[in-house]
Short mmCIF file of C-alpha atoms and ligand atoms in Angstrom, two decimals:
data_model
loop_
_atom_site.label_atom_id
_atom_site.label_comp_id
_atom_site.label_asym_id
_atom_site.label_seq_id
_atom_site.Cartn_x
_atom_site.Cartn_y
_atom_site.Cartn_z
CA MET A 1 -9.68 55.28 -13.24
CA GLY A 2 -6.55 53.24 -13.90
CA ASN A 3 -5.84 50.68 -16.60
CA CYS A 4 -7.59 47.34 -16.71
CA ALA A 5 -7.21 44.05 -18.57
CA ILE A 6 -10.16 41.78 -19.26
CA VAL A 7 -9.05 38.22 -19.71
CA GLY A 8 -10.37 34.68 -19.84
CA ILE A 9 -9.59 32.37 -16.92
CA ASN A 10 -10.46 29.08 -18.62
CA TRP A 11 -10.48 27.70 -22.18
CA GLY A 12 -12.07 30.77 -23.79
CA ASP A 13 -15.72 31.68 -24.52
CA GLU A 14 -16.19 32.78 -20.92
CA GLY A 15 -18.15 35.87 -21.94
CA LYS A 16 -15.28 38.38 -22.14
CA GLY A 17 -17.02 40.29 -24.95
CA ARG A 18 -20.05 41.12 -22.83
CA MET A 19 -17.78 42.27 -19.98
CA VAL A 20 -15.69 44.53 -22.21
CA ASP A 21 -18.89 45.92 -23.71
CA LEU A 22 -20.16 46.64 -20.19
CA LEU A 23 -16.94 48.16 -18.88
CA THR A 24 -15.93 50.27 -21.90
CA GLN A 25 -18.10 53.09 -20.57
CA ASP A 26 -15.38 53.74 -18.00
CA TYR A 27 -12.40 53.71 -20.40
CA ASP A 28 -11.08 56.01 -23.12
CA VAL A 29 -9.16 53.43 -25.14
CA VAL A 30 -9.75 49.70 -25.77
CA VAL A 31 -6.85 47.63 -27.15
CA ARG A 32 -6.79 44.03 -28.42
CA TYR A 33 -3.30 42.73 -27.70
CA GLN A 34 -3.12 39.18 -29.07
CA GLY A 35 -4.79 36.54 -31.23
CA GLY A 36 -6.62 36.79 -34.50
CA GLY A 37 -10.00 36.10 -36.00
CA ASN A 38 -10.01 32.51 -34.76
CA ALA A 39 -12.37 33.01 -31.84
CA GLY A 40 -15.29 35.28 -31.24
CA HIS A 41 -16.79 37.58 -28.70
CA THR A 42 -20.55 37.79 -28.74
CA VAL A 43 -21.89 41.17 -27.73
CA VAL A 44 -25.57 41.95 -27.28
CA ASN A 45 -26.52 45.60 -26.82
CA GLU A 46 -29.13 48.13 -27.90
CA LEU A 47 -27.69 48.12 -31.45
CA GLY A 48 -28.19 44.37 -31.91
CA LYS A 49 -26.27 41.13 -31.57
CA PHE A 50 -22.69 41.06 -32.87
CA ALA A 51 -20.12 38.30 -33.28
CA LEU A 52 -16.79 40.08 -33.09
CA HIS A 53 -13.65 38.22 -34.09
CA LEU A 54 -10.98 40.88 -34.44
CA LEU A 55 -12.62 44.21 -33.70
CA PRO A 56 -12.18 45.45 -30.13
CA SER A 57 -15.45 45.39 -28.19
CA GLY A 58 -15.29 49.14 -27.50
CA ILE A 59 -16.47 50.03 -31.01
CA PHE A 60 -20.06 50.39 -29.84
CA ARG A 61 -19.30 53.28 -27.49
CA LYS A 62 -19.05 56.83 -28.78
CA GLY A 63 -15.75 58.56 -28.08
CA VAL A 64 -13.81 55.35 -27.35
CA ILE A 65 -10.61 54.78 -29.36
CA ASN A 66 -10.25 51.13 -30.39
CA ILE A 67 -6.84 49.75 -31.25
CA LEU A 68 -5.64 46.50 -32.77
CA GLY A 69 -2.20 46.17 -31.24
CA ASN A 70 1.06 44.82 -32.62
CA GLY A 71 0.46 41.44 -30.94
CA VAL A 72 -2.62 40.74 -33.06
CA ALA A 73 -2.65 38.44 -36.12
CA MET A 74 -3.80 41.08 -38.63
CA ASP A 75 -6.07 39.22 -41.02
CA CYS A 76 -7.14 42.08 -43.31
CA GLU A 77 -9.49 39.92 -45.34
CA ASN A 78 -11.56 38.77 -42.39
CA LEU A 79 -11.27 42.12 -40.63
CA TRP A 80 -12.72 43.88 -43.66
CA ILE A 81 -15.64 41.40 -43.83
CA GLU A 82 -16.27 41.91 -40.12
CA MET A 83 -16.05 45.71 -40.46
CA GLN A 84 -18.63 45.67 -43.25
CA GLU A 85 -21.01 43.54 -41.19
CA VAL A 86 -20.72 45.81 -38.17
CA MET A 87 -21.06 48.99 -40.27
CA SER A 88 -24.16 47.55 -41.99
CA GLN A 89 -25.73 47.30 -38.51
CA GLY A 90 -25.23 51.03 -38.00
CA VAL A 91 -21.92 51.14 -36.13
CA PRO A 92 -19.57 53.75 -37.62
CA LEU A 93 -15.93 52.67 -38.04
CA THR A 94 -13.59 55.51 -38.92
CA PRO A 95 -9.85 56.14 -38.52
CA GLU A 96 -10.91 58.17 -35.46
CA ASN A 97 -12.48 55.27 -33.54
CA LEU A 98 -10.57 52.33 -35.04
CA MET A 99 -6.79 52.23 -35.39
CA ILE A 100 -4.54 49.39 -36.53
CA SER A 101 -0.97 49.22 -35.30
CA ASP A 102 1.58 49.75 -38.05
CA ARG A 103 3.62 47.08 -36.24
CA ALA A 104 0.90 44.40 -36.41
CA SER A 105 2.09 41.65 -38.74
CA LEU A 106 -0.18 40.61 -41.61
CA LEU A 107 -1.76 37.17 -41.77
CA LEU A 108 -1.32 36.24 -45.44
CA PRO A 109 -3.41 33.91 -47.66
CA TRP A 110 -0.97 30.97 -47.36
CA HIS A 111 -1.24 30.97 -43.58
CA ARG A 112 -4.82 29.76 -43.88
CA ASP A 113 -3.79 27.20 -46.55
CA LEU A 114 -1.00 25.85 -44.37
CA ASP A 115 -3.29 25.54 -41.35
CA SER A 116 -5.68 23.31 -43.32
CA LEU A 117 -2.87 21.36 -45.00
CA GLU A 118 -1.22 20.56 -41.68
CA GLU A 119 -4.47 19.59 -39.93
CA ALA A 120 -5.22 17.29 -42.91
CA ARG A 121 -1.74 15.75 -42.63
CA LEU A 122 -2.23 15.18 -38.89
CA ALA A 123 -5.58 13.45 -39.59
CA ASP A 124 -6.81 11.87 -36.32
CA LYS A 125 -3.97 13.53 -34.39
CA LYS A 126 -5.12 17.02 -35.36
CA TYR A 127 -5.01 19.95 -32.88
CA GLY A 128 -8.55 21.07 -33.62
CA SER A 129 -7.46 24.28 -35.31
CA THR A 130 -10.11 26.70 -36.54
CA LYS A 131 -8.01 26.80 -39.75
CA GLN A 132 -7.78 30.57 -39.68
CA GLY A 133 -4.03 30.43 -40.19
CA ILE A 134 -3.10 31.50 -36.67
CA ALA A 135 -0.34 28.94 -35.91
CA PRO A 136 1.42 29.33 -39.31
CA PHE A 137 1.10 33.10 -38.91
CA TYR A 138 2.75 33.29 -35.49
CA SER A 139 5.49 30.84 -36.55
CA ASP A 140 6.27 33.06 -39.53
CA LYS A 141 6.19 36.19 -37.39
CA TYR A 142 8.84 34.70 -35.11
CA GLN A 143 10.83 33.60 -38.14
CA LYS A 144 10.55 37.20 -39.41
CA LYS A 145 8.84 35.94 -42.56
CA THR A 146 5.77 38.13 -42.74
CA VAL A 147 5.15 41.83 -43.31
CA MET A 148 3.87 44.55 -41.01
CA ALA A 149 0.65 46.50 -41.59
CA GLY A 150 2.70 49.71 -41.77
CA GLU A 151 4.33 48.42 -44.98
CA LEU A 152 0.97 48.94 -46.70
CA LEU A 153 1.93 52.61 -46.62
CA TYR A 154 5.10 51.86 -48.64
CA PRO A 155 3.82 49.82 -51.65
CA GLU A 156 7.12 49.43 -53.53
CA TYR A 157 8.97 48.23 -50.46
CA LEU A 158 6.04 45.94 -49.59
CA LYS A 159 6.07 44.28 -53.03
CA ALA A 160 9.80 43.53 -52.88
CA HIS A 161 9.52 42.26 -49.31
CA LEU A 162 6.59 40.00 -50.18
CA ALA A 163 8.42 38.64 -53.24
CA ASP A 164 11.33 37.59 -51.00
CA ILE A 165 9.04 35.89 -48.51
CA LEU A 166 7.09 34.21 -51.28
CA GLU A 167 10.17 32.62 -52.79
CA TRP A 168 10.73 30.89 -49.43
CA LYS A 169 7.08 30.10 -48.69
CA ASN A 170 6.47 28.49 -52.08
CA LEU A 171 9.16 25.93 -51.24
CA THR A 172 7.10 24.77 -48.26
CA LEU A 173 3.80 24.82 -50.12
CA ASP A 174 5.18 22.90 -53.07
CA ARG A 175 7.83 20.56 -51.68
CA VAL A 176 6.36 19.76 -48.26
CA TYR A 177 2.65 19.68 -49.01
CA GLY A 178 2.49 19.49 -52.83
CA ALA A 179 0.01 22.36 -52.61
CA LYS A 180 -0.83 25.39 -54.75
CA THR A 181 1.90 28.02 -54.80
CA TYR A 182 1.41 31.78 -55.23
CA THR A 183 2.70 34.30 -57.74
CA ILE A 184 3.62 37.80 -56.63
CA ASP A 185 0.84 39.14 -58.88
CA GLU A 186 -1.73 37.05 -57.02
CA VAL A 187 -0.43 38.28 -53.70
CA MET A 188 -0.42 41.92 -54.81
CA ALA A 189 -3.99 41.52 -56.12
CA TRP A 190 -4.96 40.27 -52.64
CA ILE A 191 -3.16 43.27 -51.09
CA ASP A 192 -5.01 45.59 -53.48
CA ASP A 193 -8.31 44.00 -52.47
CA PHE A 194 -7.97 43.80 -48.71
CA GLY A 195 -4.80 45.59 -47.61
CA ALA A 196 -6.08 48.72 -49.36
CA LYS A 197 -9.32 48.56 -47.35
CA ILE A 198 -7.60 48.66 -44.00
CA ARG A 199 -4.76 51.01 -45.01
CA PRO A 200 -6.60 54.18 -43.87
CA TYR A 201 -6.81 52.75 -40.36
CA VAL A 202 -3.10 51.93 -40.03
CA CYS A 203 -1.03 54.32 -37.93
CA ASP A 204 1.54 54.54 -35.16
CA THR A 205 -0.80 53.34 -32.42
CA GLY A 206 2.10 53.21 -29.97
CA ALA A 207 2.28 57.00 -30.18
CA VAL A 208 -1.51 57.22 -29.69
CA LEU A 209 -1.22 55.07 -26.56
CA ARG A 210 1.72 57.00 -25.16
CA LYS A 211 -0.19 60.24 -25.63
CA ALA A 212 -3.28 58.76 -23.98
CA GLN A 213 -1.11 57.61 -21.07
CA ALA A 214 0.53 61.04 -20.71
CA GLU A 215 -2.92 62.66 -20.64
CA GLY A 216 -4.01 60.34 -17.83
CA LYS A 217 -6.54 58.51 -19.99
CA SER A 218 -7.64 55.04 -18.95
CA ILE A 219 -6.94 52.03 -21.12
CA LEU A 220 -8.76 48.71 -21.30
CA PHE A 221 -6.77 45.75 -22.60
CA GLU A 222 -8.85 43.05 -24.25
CA ALA A 223 -7.74 39.44 -24.68
CA GLN A 224 -8.98 36.58 -26.78
CA LEU A 225 -9.36 32.99 -25.47
CA GLY A 226 -8.33 32.14 -21.90
CA ALA A 227 -5.43 31.32 -19.57
CA LEU A 228 -5.55 27.60 -20.39
CA ARG A 229 -4.94 28.44 -24.06
CA ASP A 230 -1.85 30.53 -23.34
CA LEU A 231 1.06 29.30 -25.44
CA ASP A 232 3.47 29.11 -22.49
CA TYR A 233 1.17 28.36 -19.55
CA GLY A 234 -1.79 26.51 -21.07
CA ILE A 235 -2.58 22.95 -22.18
CA TYR A 236 0.26 22.83 -24.73
CA PRO A 237 0.11 21.82 -27.56
CA TYR A 238 -3.67 22.38 -27.49
CA THR A 239 -3.08 26.04 -26.82
CA THR A 240 -3.32 28.96 -29.16
CA SER A 241 -0.09 30.33 -30.65
CA SER A 242 0.06 33.57 -28.69
CA ASN A 243 0.00 34.64 -25.04
CA THR A 244 -3.44 35.25 -23.61
CA LEU A 245 -2.23 36.28 -20.15
CA ALA A 246 -2.74 39.81 -18.82
CA CYS A 247 0.98 40.24 -18.21
CA PHE A 248 1.50 40.20 -21.99
CA ALA A 249 -0.98 43.05 -22.53
CA PRO A 250 1.58 45.88 -22.37
CA VAL A 251 3.83 44.17 -24.96
CA GLY A 252 1.11 43.12 -27.41
CA SER A 253 -0.81 46.37 -27.15
CA GLY A 254 2.05 48.70 -28.09
CA LEU A 255 2.49 50.29 -24.68
CA PRO A 256 5.23 48.30 -22.96
CA SER A 257 5.38 50.87 -20.16
CA ALA A 258 1.71 50.35 -19.24
CA ARG A 259 0.84 49.54 -15.66
CA ILE A 260 -2.22 47.36 -15.26
CA ASP A 261 -4.14 48.32 -12.16
CA GLU A 262 -6.93 45.79 -12.36
CA VAL A 263 -7.22 42.40 -14.03
CA VAL A 264 -10.83 41.29 -14.45
CA GLY A 265 -10.83 37.55 -15.01
CA VAL A 266 -13.92 36.12 -16.66
CA VAL A 267 -15.07 32.70 -15.44
CA LYS A 268 -18.08 30.82 -16.72
CA ALA A 269 -20.36 29.26 -14.08
CA TYR A 270 -19.67 25.89 -15.76
CA SER A 271 -16.93 24.66 -18.13
CA SER A 272 -16.85 24.77 -21.92
CA CYS A 273 -14.09 24.08 -24.40
CA VAL A 274 -13.84 24.16 -28.18
CA GLY A 275 -11.63 21.77 -30.10
CA GLU A 276 -9.23 19.08 -29.02
CA GLY A 277 -7.14 18.64 -25.88
CA PRO A 278 -7.57 17.48 -22.29
CA PHE A 279 -10.81 18.61 -20.65
CA PRO A 280 -11.14 16.63 -17.40
CA CYS A 281 -14.69 17.68 -16.52
CA GLU A 282 -16.22 16.80 -19.86
CA TRP A 283 -19.78 15.48 -19.88
CA PHE A 284 -21.16 13.27 -22.63
CA GLY A 285 -24.62 12.14 -23.73
CA PRO A 286 -27.93 13.69 -22.70
CA GLU A 287 -26.46 15.43 -19.63
CA ALA A 288 -24.00 17.31 -21.89
CA GLU A 289 -26.66 17.98 -24.51
CA LYS A 290 -28.93 19.60 -21.92
CA LEU A 291 -26.21 21.92 -20.62
CA ARG A 292 -25.03 22.75 -24.17
CA GLU A 293 -28.57 23.68 -25.17
CA ALA A 294 -29.20 25.69 -21.98
CA GLY A 295 -25.98 27.65 -22.48
CA GLY A 296 -26.17 27.93 -26.29
CA GLU A 297 -22.67 26.45 -26.43
CA TYR A 298 -21.86 26.56 -30.11
CA GLY A 299 -18.67 28.28 -31.37
CA ALA A 300 -19.08 31.96 -32.33
CA LYS A 301 -16.69 31.51 -35.26
CA THR A 302 -17.27 27.93 -36.39
CA GLY A 303 -20.70 26.97 -35.04
CA ARG A 304 -19.05 23.82 -33.64
CA PRO A 305 -20.80 22.33 -30.59
CA ARG A 306 -18.63 23.15 -27.59
CA ARG A 307 -17.59 20.47 -25.12
CA VAL A 308 -19.24 21.18 -21.76
CA GLY A 309 -19.14 20.07 -18.12
CA PRO A 310 -19.33 21.35 -14.54
CA ILE A 311 -17.09 24.14 -13.26
CA ASP A 312 -13.51 22.98 -12.76
CA ILE A 313 -12.12 24.56 -9.60
CA VAL A 314 -8.59 23.14 -10.13
CA ALA A 315 -8.25 24.64 -13.62
CA THR A 316 -10.03 27.86 -12.64
CA ARG A 317 -7.83 28.48 -9.60
CA TYR A 318 -4.76 27.95 -11.80
CA GLY A 319 -6.18 30.36 -14.40
CA VAL A 320 -6.80 33.00 -11.71
CA GLN A 321 -3.20 32.65 -10.53
CA MET A 322 -1.74 32.80 -14.06
CA GLN A 323 -3.77 35.88 -14.92
CA ALA A 324 -3.02 37.51 -11.55
CA ALA A 325 -6.72 38.38 -11.53
CA THR A 326 -7.79 41.03 -9.04
CA ASN A 327 -11.53 40.69 -9.65
CA ILE A 328 -13.70 38.00 -11.20
CA ALA A 329 -16.76 38.21 -13.42
CA LEU A 330 -18.75 35.00 -13.09
CA THR A 331 -20.91 34.65 -16.20
CA LYS A 332 -23.90 32.54 -17.26
CA LEU A 333 -25.08 31.77 -13.75
CA ASP A 334 -28.63 31.79 -15.18
CA VAL A 335 -27.77 28.75 -17.33
CA LEU A 336 -27.50 26.55 -14.22
CA SER A 337 -31.05 27.39 -13.08
CA TYR A 338 -32.49 24.14 -14.50
CA MET A 339 -30.29 21.89 -12.30
CA ASP A 340 -31.56 20.52 -9.00
CA LYS A 341 -28.00 19.95 -7.78
CA ILE A 342 -25.01 21.92 -9.07
CA PRO A 343 -21.92 19.79 -9.70
CA VAL A 344 -18.48 21.22 -8.89
CA CYS A 345 -15.14 19.58 -9.71
CA VAL A 346 -13.21 20.22 -6.50
CA ARG A 347 -10.00 18.27 -7.25
CA TYR A 348 -8.53 15.69 -9.59
CA ASP A 349 -7.74 12.04 -9.10
CA ILE A 350 -4.62 11.07 -11.06
CA ASP A 351 -3.81 7.36 -10.83
CA GLY A 352 -5.41 7.21 -7.38
CA GLN A 353 -3.62 10.34 -6.08
CA LEU A 354 -5.83 13.30 -5.22
CA THR A 355 -4.52 16.70 -6.22
CA ASP A 356 -5.58 20.35 -6.02
CA GLU A 357 -2.81 21.44 -8.39
CA PHE A 358 -3.30 21.84 -12.13
CA PRO A 359 -1.09 19.10 -13.59
CA PHE A 360 1.61 19.17 -16.26
CA PRO A 361 -0.05 18.82 -19.71
CA THR A 362 1.06 15.20 -20.21
CA LEU A 363 -0.85 14.16 -17.06
CA GLN A 364 -4.00 16.13 -17.80
CA ASN A 365 -5.60 13.35 -19.82
CA LYS A 366 -5.35 11.08 -16.79
CA ALA A 367 -7.07 13.56 -14.47
CA LYS A 368 -10.48 12.35 -13.29
CA PRO A 369 -12.73 14.95 -11.68
CA VAL A 370 -13.78 14.57 -8.04
CA ILE A 371 -17.28 16.02 -7.99
CA GLU A 372 -19.20 17.53 -5.08
CA TYR A 373 -22.72 18.92 -5.30
CA LEU A 374 -24.26 22.17 -4.11
CA ASP A 375 -27.99 22.86 -3.92
CA GLY A 376 -29.62 24.26 -7.02
CA TRP A 377 -32.17 27.11 -7.04
CA GLN A 378 -34.43 26.01 -9.91
CA CYS A 379 -36.01 29.35 -10.73
CA ASP A 380 -35.42 32.07 -13.33
CA ILE A 381 -32.74 34.49 -12.12
CA SER A 382 -32.16 36.25 -15.45
CA LYS A 383 -33.99 39.45 -14.47
CA ILE A 384 -32.30 39.86 -11.09
CA THR A 385 -29.87 42.76 -10.82
CA GLU A 386 -29.29 42.89 -7.05
CA TRP A 387 -27.19 40.45 -5.06
CA ASP A 388 -29.64 40.26 -2.15
CA LYS A 389 -32.46 39.29 -4.51
CA LEU A 390 -30.65 36.18 -5.78
CA PRO A 391 -31.95 32.93 -4.28
CA GLU A 392 -29.87 31.83 -1.31
CA ALA A 393 -28.61 28.71 -3.14
CA ALA A 394 -27.34 30.84 -6.04
CA ARG A 395 -25.53 33.15 -3.61
CA ARG A 396 -24.03 30.13 -1.88
CA TYR A 397 -22.74 28.82 -5.21
CA VAL A 398 -21.06 32.14 -6.02
CA GLU A 399 -19.55 32.36 -2.53
CA TYR A 400 -18.32 28.79 -2.76
CA VAL A 401 -16.57 29.42 -6.09
CA GLU A 402 -15.12 32.69 -4.79
CA GLN A 403 -13.60 31.01 -1.75
CA ALA A 404 -12.34 28.02 -3.76
CA ILE A 405 -10.58 30.04 -6.47
CA GLY A 406 -9.18 32.63 -4.08
CA CYS A 407 -10.39 35.81 -5.80
CA HIS A 408 -13.25 38.21 -5.20
CA ILE A 409 -16.21 37.83 -7.56
CA GLY A 410 -17.22 41.42 -8.25
CA TYR A 411 -19.62 40.76 -11.14
CA VAL A 412 -22.24 38.06 -11.56
CA SER A 413 -23.75 37.89 -15.03
CA VAL A 414 -27.23 36.42 -15.40
CA GLY A 415 -27.92 37.08 -19.09
CA PRO A 416 -26.20 38.13 -22.32
CA GLU A 417 -27.64 41.67 -22.35
CA ARG A 418 -25.58 44.63 -21.21
CA ASP A 419 -27.68 45.20 -18.07
CA SER A 420 -28.10 41.58 -16.96
CA ILE A 421 -25.41 41.98 -14.34
CA ILE A 422 -25.17 42.01 -10.56
CA LEU A 423 -22.38 44.10 -8.99
CA ARG A 424 -21.03 42.91 -5.66
P1 GDP B 1 -16.06 35.40 -25.23
O1 GDP B 1 -15.25 34.97 -26.42
O2 GDP B 1 -15.35 35.13 -23.95
O3 GDP B 1 -16.56 36.80 -25.34
O4 GDP B 1 -17.33 34.47 -25.17
P2 GDP B 1 -18.42 34.14 -26.31
O5 GDP B 1 -18.98 35.39 -26.82
O6 GDP B 1 -17.91 33.16 -27.26
O7 GDP B 1 -19.47 33.33 -25.46
C1 GDP B 1 -20.23 33.89 -24.51
C2 GDP B 1 -21.70 33.67 -24.90
O8 GDP B 1 -22.49 33.73 -23.77
C3 GDP B 1 -22.25 34.74 -25.82
O9 GDP B 1 -23.24 34.17 -26.66
C4 GDP B 1 -22.87 35.75 -24.86
O10 GDP B 1 -23.91 36.52 -25.43
C5 GDP B 1 -23.40 34.82 -23.83
N1 GDP B 1 -23.44 35.33 -22.47
C6 GDP B 1 -22.49 36.11 -21.85
N2 GDP B 1 -22.83 36.27 -20.55
C7 GDP B 1 -23.99 35.57 -20.36
C8 GDP B 1 -24.82 35.32 -19.22
O11 GDP B 1 -24.54 35.74 -18.10
N3 GDP B 1 -25.92 34.52 -19.41
C9 GDP B 1 -26.25 34.00 -20.62
N4 GDP B 1 -27.34 33.24 -20.70
N5 GDP B 1 -25.48 34.22 -21.71
C10 GDP B 1 -24.38 34.98 -21.57
#
């Protein structure tokens, strides 16, 4: 078994969590390589239903090492809350099955403040941030104005380093936004509360990964959000502030020498999107409401109703190419069972010009979907686990999408539970 990355092909919320949960049985190590607690994976298994935000989805499997890599926005406060929730549901989290990279930078309390302050300043031009501090965090990381988790192991150095950063950060809080500033005592109290909780889990995870690689162990790389939210290749500026693409997995995980043998791209059988930004296939009114209800499309982190619409072949094909996906998991096919005809966005119309290519971000708001319809199946498929048992119309829909996006669909998911899956 080689290494594998599980990534989103669209705007996020494709069902990556359920795929990682399913596939972790085949891997020794699961690593999250980017993002923070600003999105969520929902995992349903025999232990219960879990909304994971930062924890890798391999924590439910015995013997699997779970790593939060250096590319992650290490929000110790939210991680600790999440760890307590998961542990209270009977999942053990120890320094043996959960490890935090000493090179992961810490998301600090003012990152969250600045996220809210800037969204408030933008008012009706806001980006639709989840206000978890992710954009201010990554900007500070690239400005070298945050601290690394490993510094928790060197408290005197950490305090001096934080005091230097604080002197600079208070200028922004005070002079730009007129907001509350911090004292070093407040920051150290926060470190004592939350940094101390995660300190036992911090180690040189790069060394752990190199050892695993040398021993021939298999590694699963787990991403947050999807290709269209990638900072460099997505719907900028409505992207996230890190790189969600599989090619960034080696860098953000702590194993730059990793070879990724398989990229499983997760695609939802229809489109959904949280927050602002162009979303050409968006439905409104009762049609949208029905699909949103059928798919339970409310944000795992925020509870916000997600924007929904039919599958977007143009965006999905682009996502498959950007992720260099080698295999696709098509999720939530069961949600479409109520439709008599299944709409598919096959191309865009931009100012009267038809195009199959995903446009430059500035043009995306002008893109109007060209919709074609496939037959629906109108029966419950959620208990089906064999391809041949799927109604013919459902098989035709999967085959149509597969041909249109140019990548094999190896998994068809028909329910949130671990076993509600058809292997092809
Ligand atoms: P992620 O961030 O990509 O992991 O996606 P989310 O967890 O935010 O959203 C996926 C949602 O769909 C979760 O509530 C899952 O339990 C659920 N889900 C995943 N696969 C399926 C499926 O095939 N059918 C149905 N009905 N629900 C699914």
